[in-house]
Amino acid sequence: MSTSPTLRVSRRWFRALLWLYPSDFRDEMGEAVVETYLDRCRSALERGGRVSLAGVWLSALADSLWNGPAERLRPAVSWRRSGDWGRDAQLVVRRLLRAPLFSLSVIGTLTVGLGAFAVVLTLVEKVIVEPLPYQRPGDLYFVWRDYSSFFDLKRGWLGGPDVTDLARAGGAIEGAVGLRRNRRTIAFVRDESAEPQEIGVMESSANLFTLLGVQPVVGRGFAPTEAGPDAPRVVVLSHDLWQQRFDGDSTVLGTPLRLNGELFTIIGVMGPNFHFVRHSSLGAPEGAAAYVTFPYDMGARDPRSGAFAGLIRARAGASRSQLQAAVGAVGAALDEREFGKQGLALYAVGVQEDLVAAVRPALLVLALSAIFLVLVLAANLGTLLLARAVGREREFSVSRALGADSVAIVRSMIVEAATLGALGGAGAAGLAVWGVRALVALAPLDLPRRETIAMDWRLGLAVTLIGVFLGVAAAVLPAVWASRSSLAAMLRTSAIRGGGGGRMRRSLVVVQVAVCLILLSSGGLVARSFEHLLRARPGFEPDSVLTFRIPIAQWRFPDNASAVAMQERIERSIAAIPGVDTVGAGSALPLGAGTDQSTIALPGAPGNTGVPEHDDVFVDVMQVRQGWFAALGTHILSGRDVGPVVARARREALIDRTLAAEFYPSGNPVGASAVINQDTVTIVGVVEHARQYDLHRDGRPQLYLRDADDTYGALSFAVRMHRTPLDVIPEVRAAIHRLDPQLAIADVRTLDAVVDDALREQRVSTALVSGFALGALLLAAMGLFGVVAGAVARRRNEIAVRLALGAHPHRVLRMLVQEGASLVALGILVAVPGVYLAGRTLQATLIGISAFDPSTLGGIAIATMVVALIACYVPARRAGAIEPAAVLREG
Amino acid sequence: MDRRRELDQLLPLRPVEFDILLSLAVGERHGYGIILDAEERGLGAIPDVGTLYRALRRLEDQGFIAASERRAAPDAQDERRNYYKITAIGRRLAQAEANRLVALTRAARTSGLLGTTS
């Protein structure tokens, strides 16, 4: 080769560019293409020297970048142009029927895998993505007051004047509504014999429905005049209540009902899809069964007593920042007028964003796990189809040699995979209908929009299409491989039975192992976090305790003494039930986030620092009757329980462990006093902290007041017994109704159920994520098994030769297992960044464990390795069964 | 024979395909020769090397051209080159395309787009 150095470099460059083309083109045309480029180079050098040479180089690059991939895609493109679909479909069906095991296993895997994906997709779509069913839902905001310059509360209720000022503000604020939710006992004037029931009631300004842009389906909403002190008392029912208590009878309009004894006229019924919830300062959002208006003038309320949620609508087209500015301006004006500029600010939070904020991290984790599962599924499907294509290599090569068009081969494979994908996707959509129902039954009770979560035809169609897409995507690699298999190449390779598709298949296995490891590590962490939560000691003993709430309505028991007397009678009648050990009552059950909050002072306590932010401590306040702690199993650490009320005795209270540790680090608080709302109470004991919010960590410090000093009214009762609590429910109901048939008994649950409900989110996530992870492990193991089994089959001759030449079967076995193990090791390496990113995503949802916990992650890696080695070992053992003589004779 | 209708279905040819057939109609060529011919014709775009070889392969697969045994000069570089010749059916295809172009030109003339005497 008498070429100049310039041309030698050029040749190398053009050769490199050839890699952009598919191998068959390279084999056939490569040298000629390079020579042609070199011809151009020579003439360019003659004409313009090195500058034109660079031009040839660049144009060759552009040329190859375009034509190389285009040539690779040629089968797919011409497939699109031509073809006989009907015949293809017929052939595909025939082929699939001929391999029922293959078809069923693919469809089954897709159905289960995509079914799980569909369930999560539905959950995410219905909870996070789908807009709320109000007019322009993106323009609705809740407004909160930031109290942090006073005490530790960033999200406080508004006062009445806040709401009226917001409504009057104009500008970016189109309208404002005040909301308050409470529970009332409903009684039916029509049917006095019906058992009284406690329901959630939403009290609001008259324009609630107008602001939301939703109207009742029966009757009408509130007129602007129907709120305030002199307005007629009217009520709008929720669809559920209307169905349950009035059997959907529209003649109820205009008839009266009683809420806490007060008469209301029914004017409307909301539609079945209206599930409005009022967001809350601290607890979960709450809905209501009936809607009424404020019986007072909001503007005349005490601006300092925060009691309302503020819901506002932004004017159409107003930006978020304009709205925040408008809300901020109203807040600043109020701060100056009512609080003497203490820096109490108002701010707005989007309704949908706020509604889903708490579940978003958990849903994100679920969604990512589901996507990873689908990735493993796609890779697994790819290996299966590739294995099938390799099995048909001879058929492809022969038919190509006989003149079959490579396009036809690609087409038939893609149609086959798409058919499998469509069947699997449709099966998954069907399965997901039940899956979603099961999930909703297990889902946290306060999961936002729980009632709207169900599969619909759009999601079903989407899942089916995803199945088709998955099938086609998984078929592309094998199809392109098969379309290029030629008889010559096959004869060449089959001499050593090297077999094709090996590299593709091995890369697919690496991908599967990697994604599977990411899923497993997430599953492991979520499971460890759940285990941690199960072991948490929440400050009470939940087993064998029945709880329920009995509102003692003020309209029937107007003074403290009569209410307390009723409570005592209830306690006595329950205590008389056989098997009951202790009865207690308190204003808030643990884990219910149902306490009041207040700032208190502990004058004279050694822990006081003189700094008002520290000494005026913001606590959860509960009211309890004697026996509450014993019934819950909350230990009294020092001092005693509240005693019975003695006329003109001191007010009694207990503080919890955290408050005692902060303010009485060494001394004994018993006998000291606390000041709450200008009242002085005497501390008679210190109790364990019974957790109010999360199972796994303490909440605010707690103060327990003796309820009998000034009763709360609607106390929850806790009954500890040595019987099965659920069996005692009828006796409890009977005992209470014997006392007074008009008492409503609400929220009858065991304390175990209260704890279980608190565990629901973690339990569902754990079950789903670890289920996905185990499914992925199974798929990856199947893939690995297939690769090693394929290797054994392909290398029969080679193995036979080795054995015949005296290789020990163990060595052969080790060689094969090593091949699989190296893929697993590679997969584990590839997974490291993924595990890291998954950990970062998970971090927010984990409890009591780091996202990079070495023992969990190490254990998972080892477990994966072990499963993978087994998946390699089992098929590799078949190599030992090869009889060299027999194989060599055939070969 | 329905061959004629089959050929008609392939029309119009891509510019690169017609360039190839035009060159090979004169005699056997290798790839660069076809490019040089196209340059000489001086009509519009010269095909890229990749485009040219993809078209050569396609036309060969369809039987319109065939690889030739002839070698212009038996040197080392030339051995790497592929020479092509046109087949009978390829010639018919080129003729069909040429006829189509003549018919188009005639139509252009009738509609006054071209001078009647040119």
mmCIF file of N, CA and C in Angstrom, chain A residues 663-759:
data_model
loop_
_atom_site.group_PDB
_atom_site.id
_atom_site.type_symbol
_atom_site.label_atom_id
_atom_site.label_comp_id
_atom_site.label_asym_id
_atom_site.label_seq_id
_atom_site.Cartn_x
_atom_site.Cartn_y
_atom_site.Cartn_z
ATOM 1 N N PHE A 663 -38.672 20.758 81.931
ATOM 2 C CA PHE A 663 -38.828 21.814 82.938
ATOM 3 C C PHE A 663 -38.452 21.367 84.347
ATOM 4 N N TYR A 664 -38.467 20.069 84.584
ATOM 5 C CA TYR A 664 -38.057 19.566 85.901
ATOM 6 C C TYR A 664 -37.000 18.486 85.704
ATOM 7 N N PRO A 665 -35.856 18.874 85.146
ATOM 8 C CA PRO A 665 -34.867 17.858 84.770
ATOM 9 C C PRO A 665 -34.430 16.997 85.951
ATOM 10 N N SER A 666 -34.390 17.561 87.149
ATOM 11 C CA SER A 666 -33.964 16.738 88.281
ATOM 12 C C SER A 666 -35.052 16.647 89.338
ATOM 13 N N GLY A 667 -35.823 17.687 89.480
ATOM 14 C CA GLY A 667 -36.800 17.715 90.566
ATOM 15 C C GLY A 667 -38.079 16.990 90.216
ATOM 16 N N ASN A 668 -39.020 17.018 91.126
ATOM 17 C CA ASN A 668 -40.294 16.357 90.918
ATOM 18 C C ASN A 668 -41.372 17.420 90.713
ATOM 19 N N PRO A 669 -42.048 17.382 89.564
ATOM 20 C CA PRO A 669 -43.054 18.419 89.288
ATOM 21 C C PRO A 669 -44.339 18.251 90.094
ATOM 22 N N VAL A 670 -44.518 17.091 90.753
ATOM 23 C CA VAL A 670 -45.788 16.855 91.452
ATOM 24 C C VAL A 670 -45.978 17.922 92.524
ATOM 25 N N GLY A 671 -47.140 18.575 92.481
ATOM 26 C CA GLY A 671 -47.428 19.621 93.429
ATOM 27 C C GLY A 671 -47.187 21.001 92.863
ATOM 28 N N ALA A 672 -46.395 21.092 91.760
ATOM 29 C CA ALA A 672 -46.157 22.395 91.140
ATOM 30 C C ALA A 672 -47.397 22.806 90.369
ATOM 31 N N SER A 673 -47.416 24.026 89.860
ATOM 32 C CA SER A 673 -48.609 24.437 89.134
ATOM 33 C C SER A 673 -48.258 24.880 87.723
ATOM 34 N N ALA A 674 -49.263 24.839 86.866
ATOM 35 C CA ALA A 674 -49.121 25.264 85.474
ATOM 36 C C ALA A 674 -50.213 26.272 85.199
ATOM 37 N N VAL A 675 -49.918 27.213 84.290
ATOM 38 C CA VAL A 675 -50.906 28.226 83.958
ATOM 39 C C VAL A 675 -51.323 28.031 82.503
ATOM 40 N N ILE A 676 -52.627 27.842 82.307
ATOM 41 C CA ILE A 676 -53.155 27.696 80.957
ATOM 42 C C ILE A 676 -54.381 28.570 80.820
ATOM 43 N N ASN A 677 -54.402 29.430 79.827
ATOM 44 C CA ASN A 677 -55.506 30.379 79.594
ATOM 45 C C ASN A 677 -55.887 31.100 80.893
ATOM 46 N N GLN A 678 -54.937 31.622 81.600
ATOM 47 C CA GLN A 678 -55.144 32.358 82.857
ATOM 48 C C GLN A 678 -55.634 31.491 84.014
ATOM 49 N N ASP A 679 -55.875 30.186 83.774
ATOM 50 C CA ASP A 679 -56.263 29.304 84.881
ATOM 51 C C ASP A 679 -55.010 28.654 85.439
ATOM 52 N N THR A 680 -54.992 28.485 86.735
ATOM 53 C CA THR A 680 -53.866 27.776 87.330
ATOM 54 C C THR A 680 -54.315 26.364 87.686
ATOM 55 N N VAL A 681 -53.536 25.380 87.262
ATOM 56 C CA VAL A 681 -53.867 23.997 87.580
ATOM 57 C C VAL A 681 -52.698 23.395 88.356
ATOM 58 N N THR A 682 -53.006 22.404 89.184
ATOM 59 C CA THR A 682 -51.957 21.779 89.978
ATOM 60 C C THR A 682 -51.541 20.463 89.321
ATOM 61 N N ILE A 683 -50.236 20.299 89.181
ATOM 62 C CA ILE A 683 -49.726 19.067 88.562
ATOM 63 C C ILE A 683 -49.725 17.974 89.616
ATOM 64 N N VAL A 684 -50.487 16.896 89.335
ATOM 65 C CA VAL A 684 -50.556 15.813 90.323
ATOM 66 C C VAL A 684 -49.761 14.589 89.888
ATOM 67 N N GLY A 685 -49.266 14.589 88.646
ATOM 68 C CA GLY A 685 -48.514 13.415 88.215
ATOM 69 C C GLY A 685 -47.821 13.628 86.889
ATOM 70 N N VAL A 686 -46.925 12.693 86.578
ATOM 71 C CA VAL A 686 -46.217 12.695 85.297
ATOM 72 C C VAL A 686 -46.542 11.377 84.596
ATOM 73 N N VAL A 687 -46.943 11.446 83.306
ATOM 74 C CA VAL A 687 -47.264 10.214 82.576
ATOM 75 C C VAL A 687 -46.328 10.026 81.403
ATOM 76 N N GLU A 688 -46.306 8.787 80.939
ATOM 77 C CA GLU A 688 -45.615 8.456 79.696
ATOM 78 C C GLU A 688 -46.248 9.289 78.576
ATOM 79 N N HIS A 689 -45.465 9.555 77.516
ATOM 80 C CA HIS A 689 -45.975 10.311 76.375
ATOM 81 C C HIS A 689 -46.722 9.347 75.439
ATOM 82 N N ALA A 690 -48.054 9.440 75.413
ATOM 83 C CA ALA A 690 -48.826 8.590 74.491
ATOM 84 C C ALA A 690 -48.918 9.328 73.177
ATOM 85 N N ARG A 691 -48.343 8.734 72.136
ATOM 86 C CA ARG A 691 -48.145 9.495 70.901
ATOM 87 C C ARG A 691 -49.462 9.847 70.210
ATOM 88 N N GLN A 692 -49.537 11.086 69.771
ATOM 89 C CA GLN A 692 -50.765 11.605 69.162
ATOM 90 C C GLN A 692 -50.696 11.617 67.639
ATOM 91 N N TYR A 693 -49.497 11.681 67.071
ATOM 92 C CA TYR A 693 -49.384 11.904 65.626
ATOM 93 C C TYR A 693 -48.763 10.709 64.913
ATOM 94 N N ASP A 694 -47.508 10.418 65.234
ATOM 95 C CA ASP A 694 -46.812 9.336 64.547
ATOM 96 C C ASP A 694 -46.514 8.236 65.549
ATOM 97 N N LEU A 695 -46.555 6.994 65.052
ATOM 98 C CA LEU A 695 -46.237 5.863 65.915
ATOM 99 C C LEU A 695 -44.799 5.902 66.395
ATOM 100 N N HIS A 696 -43.918 6.421 65.557
ATOM 101 C CA HIS A 696 -42.496 6.225 65.799
ATOM 102 C C HIS A 696 -41.809 7.389 66.477
ATOM 103 N N ARG A 697 -42.494 8.497 66.686
ATOM 104 C CA ARG A 697 -41.780 9.587 67.356
ATOM 105 C C ARG A 697 -42.749 10.431 68.181
ATOM 106 N N ASP A 698 -42.163 11.035 69.217
ATOM 107 C CA ASP A 698 -42.964 11.870 70.106
ATOM 108 C C ASP A 698 -43.449 13.104 69.373
ATOM 109 N N GLY A 699 -44.590 13.590 69.771
ATOM 110 C CA GLY A 699 -45.101 14.834 69.212
ATOM 111 C C GLY A 699 -44.794 15.975 70.162
ATOM 112 N N ARG A 700 -45.718 16.955 70.183
ATOM 113 C CA ARG A 700 -45.559 18.067 71.126
ATOM 114 C C ARG A 700 -45.616 17.573 72.562
ATOM 115 N N PRO A 701 -45.069 18.337 73.506
ATOM 116 C CA PRO A 701 -45.287 18.004 74.926
ATOM 117 C C PRO A 701 -46.787 18.020 75.224
ATOM 118 N N GLN A 702 -47.172 17.303 76.276
ATOM 119 C CA GLN A 702 -48.606 17.141 76.532
ATOM 120 C C GLN A 702 -48.998 17.587 77.937
ATOM 121 N N LEU A 703 -50.179 18.160 78.004
ATOM 122 C CA LEU A 703 -50.772 18.514 79.287
ATOM 123 C C LEU A 703 -52.156 17.870 79.343
ATOM 124 N N TYR A 704 -52.418 17.134 80.425
ATOM 125 C CA TYR A 704 -53.720 16.484 80.592
ATOM 126 C C TYR A 704 -54.485 17.203 81.690
ATOM 127 N N LEU A 705 -55.648 17.757 81.372
ATOM 128 C CA LEU A 705 -56.464 18.446 82.368
ATOM 129 C C LEU A 705 -57.536 17.490 82.867
ATOM 130 N N ARG A 706 -57.946 17.681 84.118
ATOM 131 C CA ARG A 706 -59.047 16.863 84.631
ATOM 132 C C ARG A 706 -60.324 17.338 83.948
ATOM 133 N N ASP A 707 -60.964 16.440 83.238
ATOM 134 C CA ASP A 707 -62.133 16.808 82.437
ATOM 135 C C ASP A 707 -63.284 17.295 83.308
ATOM 136 N N ALA A 708 -63.427 16.688 84.478
ATOM 137 C CA ALA A 708 -64.582 17.006 85.318
ATOM 138 C C ALA A 708 -64.591 18.461 85.744
ATOM 139 N N ASP A 709 -63.398 19.147 85.730
ATOM 140 C CA ASP A 709 -63.368 20.549 86.116
ATOM 141 C C ASP A 709 -64.143 21.417 85.132
ATOM 142 N N ASP A 710 -64.145 21.011 83.869
ATOM 143 C CA ASP A 710 -64.874 21.767 82.843
ATOM 144 C C ASP A 710 -64.960 20.865 81.626
ATOM 145 N N THR A 711 -66.041 20.107 81.494
ATOM 146 C CA THR A 711 -66.002 18.964 80.572
ATOM 147 C C THR A 711 -65.955 19.365 79.109
ATOM 148 N N TYR A 712 -65.318 18.495 78.353
ATOM 149 C CA TYR A 712 -65.101 18.681 76.925
ATOM 150 C C TYR A 712 -66.352 18.319 76.142
ATOM 151 N N GLY A 713 -67.174 17.449 76.732
ATOM 152 C CA GLY A 713 -68.447 17.117 76.070
ATOM 153 C C GLY A 713 -68.432 15.813 75.317
ATOM 154 N N ALA A 714 -67.617 15.747 74.239
ATOM 155 C CA ALA A 714 -67.651 14.533 73.415
ATOM 156 C C ALA A 714 -66.416 13.686 73.707
ATOM 157 N N LEU A 715 -66.465 12.948 74.800
ATOM 158 C CA LEU A 715 -65.282 12.184 75.195
ATOM 159 C C LEU A 715 -65.222 10.846 74.469
ATOM 160 N N SER A 716 -63.980 10.382 74.247
ATOM 161 C CA SER A 716 -63.772 9.022 73.764
ATOM 162 C C SER A 716 -63.605 8.136 74.991
ATOM 163 N N PHE A 717 -64.224 6.968 74.941
ATOM 164 C CA PHE A 717 -64.078 6.023 76.041
ATOM 165 C C PHE A 717 -63.123 4.921 75.639
ATOM 166 N N ALA A 718 -62.289 4.511 76.582
ATOM 167 C CA ALA A 718 -61.396 3.380 76.346
ATOM 168 C C ALA A 718 -61.738 2.327 77.391
ATOM 169 N N VAL A 719 -61.985 1.095 76.921
ATOM 170 C CA VAL A 719 -62.408 0.036 77.835
ATOM 171 C C VAL A 719 -61.413 -1.112 77.729
ATOM 172 N N ARG A 720 -60.635 -1.324 78.786
ATOM 173 C CA ARG A 720 -59.680 -2.431 78.775
ATOM 174 C C ARG A 720 -60.364 -3.645 79.388
ATOM 175 N N MET A 721 -60.183 -4.815 78.767
ATOM 176 C CA MET A 721 -60.950 -5.986 79.204
ATOM 177 C C MET A 721 -60.128 -7.239 79.043
ATOM 178 N N HIS A 722 -60.582 -8.324 79.643
ATOM 179 C CA HIS A 722 -59.925 -9.592 79.370
ATOM 180 C C HIS A 722 -60.859 -10.482 78.541
ATOM 181 N N ARG A 723 -61.539 -9.847 77.564
ATOM 182 C CA ARG A 723 -62.334 -10.579 76.579
ATOM 183 C C ARG A 723 -61.961 -10.034 75.200
ATOM 184 N N THR A 724 -62.489 -10.657 74.154
ATOM 185 C CA THR A 724 -62.235 -10.111 72.818
ATOM 186 C C THR A 724 -63.080 -8.845 72.660
ATOM 187 N N PRO A 725 -62.438 -7.696 72.446
ATOM 188 C CA PRO A 725 -63.190 -6.439 72.457
ATOM 189 C C PRO A 725 -64.376 -6.428 71.497
ATOM 190 N N LEU A 726 -64.196 -7.017 70.276
ATOM 191 C CA LEU A 726 -65.276 -6.935 69.296
ATOM 192 C C LEU A 726 -66.544 -7.648 69.791
ATOM 193 N N ASP A 727 -66.364 -8.696 70.637
ATOM 194 C CA ASP A 727 -67.534 -9.428 71.141
ATOM 195 C C ASP A 727 -68.370 -8.595 72.103
ATOM 196 N N VAL A 728 -67.736 -7.611 72.689
ATOM 197 C CA VAL A 728 -68.398 -6.857 73.760
ATOM 198 C C VAL A 728 -69.242 -5.716 73.194
ATOM 199 N N ILE A 729 -69.034 -5.411 71.876
ATOM 200 C CA ILE A 729 -69.694 -4.227 71.304
ATOM 201 C C ILE A 729 -71.219 -4.218 71.528
ATOM 202 N N PRO A 730 -71.943 -5.346 71.250
ATOM 203 C CA PRO A 730 -73.403 -5.291 71.438
ATOM 204 C C PRO A 730 -73.785 -4.985 72.890
ATOM 205 N N GLU A 731 -73.019 -5.564 73.820
ATOM 206 C CA GLU A 731 -73.338 -5.311 75.234
ATOM 207 C C GLU A 731 -73.121 -3.841 75.575
ATOM 208 N N VAL A 732 -72.046 -3.248 75.004
ATOM 209 C CA VAL A 732 -71.766 -1.835 75.274
ATOM 210 C C VAL A 732 -72.908 -0.980 74.732
ATOM 211 N N ARG A 733 -73.313 -1.244 73.492
ATOM 212 C CA ARG A 733 -74.413 -0.475 72.890
ATOM 213 C C ARG A 733 -75.680 -0.576 73.736
ATOM 214 N N ALA A 734 -75.982 -1.828 74.121
ATOM 215 C CA ALA A 734 -77.206 -2.034 74.899
ATOM 216 C C ALA A 734 -77.124 -1.276 76.214
ATOM 217 N N ALA A 735 -75.970 -1.350 76.876
ATOM 218 C CA ALA A 735 -75.831 -0.704 78.179
ATOM 219 C C ALA A 735 -76.048 0.800 78.052
ATOM 220 N N ILE A 736 -75.475 1.402 76.978
ATOM 221 C CA ILE A 736 -75.577 2.854 76.835
ATOM 222 C C ILE A 736 -77.002 3.263 76.463
ATOM 223 N N HIS A 737 -77.631 2.486 75.599
ATOM 224 C CA HIS A 737 -78.991 2.865 75.207
ATOM 225 C C HIS A 737 -80.003 2.605 76.300
ATOM 226 N N ARG A 738 -79.661 1.691 77.223
ATOM 227 C CA ARG A 738 -80.530 1.538 78.398
ATOM 228 C C ARG A 738 -80.505 2.814 79.224
ATOM 229 N N LEU A 739 -79.306 3.442 79.270
ATOM 230 C CA LEU A 739 -79.190 4.679 80.040
ATOM 231 C C LEU A 739 -79.944 5.810 79.369
ATOM 232 N N ASP A 740 -79.723 5.931 78.044
ATOM 233 C CA ASP A 740 -80.302 7.060 77.324
ATOM 234 C C ASP A 740 -80.335 6.718 75.831
ATOM 235 N N PRO A 741 -81.491 6.446 75.259
ATOM 236 C CA PRO A 741 -81.564 6.013 73.857
ATOM 237 C C PRO A 741 -81.161 7.112 72.876
ATOM 238 N N GLN A 742 -81.047 8.337 73.330
ATOM 239 C CA GLN A 742 -80.717 9.412 72.390
ATOM 240 C C GLN A 742 -79.221 9.686 72.284
ATOM 241 N N LEU A 743 -78.393 8.905 72.984
ATOM 242 C CA LEU A 743 -76.954 9.107 72.870
ATOM 243 C C LEU A 743 -76.443 8.422 71.602
ATOM 244 N N ALA A 744 -75.621 9.140 70.843
ATOM 245 C CA ALA A 744 -75.008 8.527 69.657
ATOM 246 C C ALA A 744 -73.693 7.871 70.079
ATOM 247 N N ILE A 745 -73.413 6.706 69.481
ATOM 248 C CA ILE A 745 -72.145 6.033 69.752
ATOM 249 C C ILE A 745 -71.356 6.047 68.462
ATOM 250 N N ALA A 746 -70.228 6.736 68.463
ATOM 251 C CA ALA A 746 -69.495 6.932 67.205
ATOM 252 C C ALA A 746 -68.131 6.263 67.263
ATOM 253 N N ASP A 747 -67.586 5.944 66.067
ATOM 254 C CA ASP A 747 -66.197 5.467 65.949
ATOM 255 C C ASP A 747 -65.891 4.296 66.866
ATOM 256 N N VAL A 748 -66.694 3.255 66.797
ATOM 257 C CA VAL A 748 -66.428 2.087 67.633
ATOM 258 C C VAL A 748 -65.292 1.299 66.990
ATOM 259 N N ARG A 749 -64.161 1.274 67.656
ATOM 260 C CA ARG A 749 -62.985 0.574 67.118
ATOM 261 C C ARG A 749 -62.176 0.017 68.272
ATOM 262 N N THR A 750 -61.390 -1.008 67.987
ATOM 263 C CA THR A 750 -60.446 -1.434 69.015
ATOM 264 C C THR A 750 -59.229 -0.523 68.922
ATOM 265 N N LEU A 751 -58.485 -0.456 70.010
ATOM 266 C CA LEU A 751 -57.277 0.359 69.990
ATOM 267 C C LEU A 751 -56.249 -0.255 69.036
ATOM 268 N N ASP A 752 -56.298 -1.585 68.899
ATOM 269 C CA ASP A 752 -55.447 -2.248 67.911
ATOM 270 C C ASP A 752 -55.738 -1.731 66.503
ATOM 271 N N ALA A 753 -57.033 -1.539 66.219
ATOM 272 C CA ALA A 753 -57.404 -1.044 64.894
ATOM 273 C C ALA A 753 -56.891 0.379 64.701
ATOM 274 N N VAL A 754 -56.887 1.160 65.780
ATOM 275 C CA VAL A 754 -56.364 2.523 65.693
ATOM 276 C C VAL A 754 -54.893 2.473 65.283
ATOM 277 N N VAL A 755 -54.144 1.557 65.924
ATOM 278 C CA VAL A 755 -52.725 1.420 65.580
ATOM 279 C C VAL A 755 -52.577 0.896 64.145
ATOM 280 N N ASP A 756 -53.404 -0.091 63.800
ATOM 281 C CA ASP A 756 -53.341 -0.644 62.444
ATOM 282 C C ASP A 756 -53.602 0.431 61.396
ATOM 283 N N ASP A 757 -54.586 1.273 61.672
ATOM 284 C CA ASP A 757 -54.885 2.336 60.712
ATOM 285 C C ASP A 757 -53.694 3.253 60.548
ATOM 286 N N ALA A 758 -52.975 3.480 61.637
ATOM 287 C CA ALA A 758 -51.797 4.337 61.543
ATOM 288 C C ALA A 758 -50.696 3.666 60.739
ATOM 289 N N LEU A 759 -50.751 2.321 60.649
ATOM 290 C CA LEU A 759 -49.703 1.588 59.932
ATOM 291 C C LEU A 759 -50.042 1.358 58.468
#
